[in-house]
GROMACS .gro file of C-alpha atoms in nm:
model
   72
    1MET     CA    1  -1.453   0.586   3.594
    2LYS     CA    2  -1.215   0.853   3.466
    3ASN     CA    3  -0.920   0.617   3.507
    4LEU     CA    4  -1.099   0.348   3.306
    5LEU     CA    5  -1.172   0.588   3.018
    6SER     CA    6  -0.810   0.703   3.003
    7LYS     CA    7  -0.695   0.342   2.948
    8ILE     CA    8  -0.886   0.315   2.620
    9SER     CA    9  -0.653   0.365   2.324
   10PHE     CA   10  -0.722   0.580   2.021
   11ALA     CA   11  -0.766   0.268   1.805
   12GLN     CA   12  -1.029   0.135   2.047
   13TRP     CA   13  -1.217   0.467   2.044
   14LEU     CA   14  -1.203   0.469   1.665
   15GLY     CA   15  -1.334   0.111   1.654
   16LEU     CA   16  -1.618   0.202   1.889
   17VAL     CA   17  -1.717   0.504   1.678
   18LEU     CA   18  -1.707   0.295   1.359
   19ALA     CA   19  -1.919   0.023   1.523
   20VAL     CA   20  -2.181   0.280   1.627
   21LEU     CA   21  -2.183   0.428   1.276
   22ALA     CA   22  -2.224   0.078   1.130
   23ILE     CA   23  -2.521   0.008   1.357
   24VAL     CA   24  -2.683   0.339   1.261
   25PHE     CA   25  -2.619   0.255   0.894
   26VAL     CA   26  -2.789  -0.085   0.929
   27PHE     CA   27  -3.100   0.059   1.093
   28THR     CA   28  -3.134   0.337   0.836
   29ASN     CA   29  -3.087   0.114   0.528
   30THR     CA   30  -3.358  -0.148   0.558
   31ASN     CA   31  -3.492  -0.100   0.204
   32THR     CA   32  -3.475  -0.399  -0.029
   33ALA     CA   33  -3.207  -0.399  -0.299
   34SER     CA   34  -3.197  -0.629  -0.602
   35ILE     CA   35  -2.888  -0.748  -0.785
   36THR     CA   36  -2.869  -0.955  -1.103
   37LEU     CA   37  -2.535  -1.112  -1.187
   38TYR     CA   38  -2.501  -1.357  -1.477
   39GLY     CA   39  -2.867  -1.453  -1.457
   40LEU     CA   40  -2.862  -1.500  -1.079
   41HIS     CA   41  -3.113  -1.268  -0.915
   42LEU     CA   42  -3.062  -1.176  -0.549
   43SER     CA   43  -3.264  -0.942  -0.334
   44GLY     CA   44  -3.238  -0.846   0.030
   45PRO     CA   45  -3.188  -0.554   0.266
   46THR     CA   46  -2.940  -0.294   0.143
   47TRP     CA   47  -2.718  -0.338   0.448
   48LEU     CA   48  -2.695  -0.714   0.390
   49ILE     CA   49  -2.604  -0.675   0.023
   50LEU     CA   50  -2.334  -0.423   0.116
   51LEU     CA   51  -2.204  -0.651   0.392
   52ILE     CA   52  -2.173  -0.937   0.145
   53VAL     CA   53  -1.988  -0.714  -0.104
   54LEU     CA   54  -1.757  -0.597   0.177
   55ALA     CA   55  -1.685  -0.957   0.279
   56ILE     CA   56  -1.607  -1.054  -0.081
   57GLY     CA   57  -1.374  -0.755  -0.116
   58TRP     CA   58  -1.202  -0.838   0.212
   59LEU     CA   59  -1.154  -1.199   0.099
   60ILE     CA   60  -1.010  -1.090  -0.236
   61GLY     CA   61  -0.770  -0.857  -0.056
   62LEU     CA   62  -0.670  -1.132   0.183
   63LEU     CA   63  -0.606  -1.381  -0.097
   64THR     CA   64  -0.420  -1.142  -0.326
   65GLY     CA   65  -0.239  -0.933  -0.065
   66ARG     CA   66   0.135  -0.946  -0.044
   67LYS     CA   67   0.314  -1.050   0.268
   68ARG     CA   68   0.463  -0.764   0.463
   69TYR     CA   69   0.821  -0.771   0.578
   70ARG     CA   70   0.871  -0.732   0.951
   71GLY     CA   71   1.219  -0.616   1.028
   72ASN     CA   72   1.370  -0.631   1.375
   0.00000   0.00000   0.00000
């Protein structure tokens, strides 16, 4: 078991911690939130609204991001 745990990288540990924090966040934010944007009224759980906003932000970053140069 110790050998298996030593093979997990720092990035994997960080991802695991962030996943656990995200799950805790979802279960503690079940209140309903309402958003009105240009006459469109949406309501749903706070975690879902935030997930949608995160996805929109990620998509905007993906579409407007510059290509990175990879040198050899």
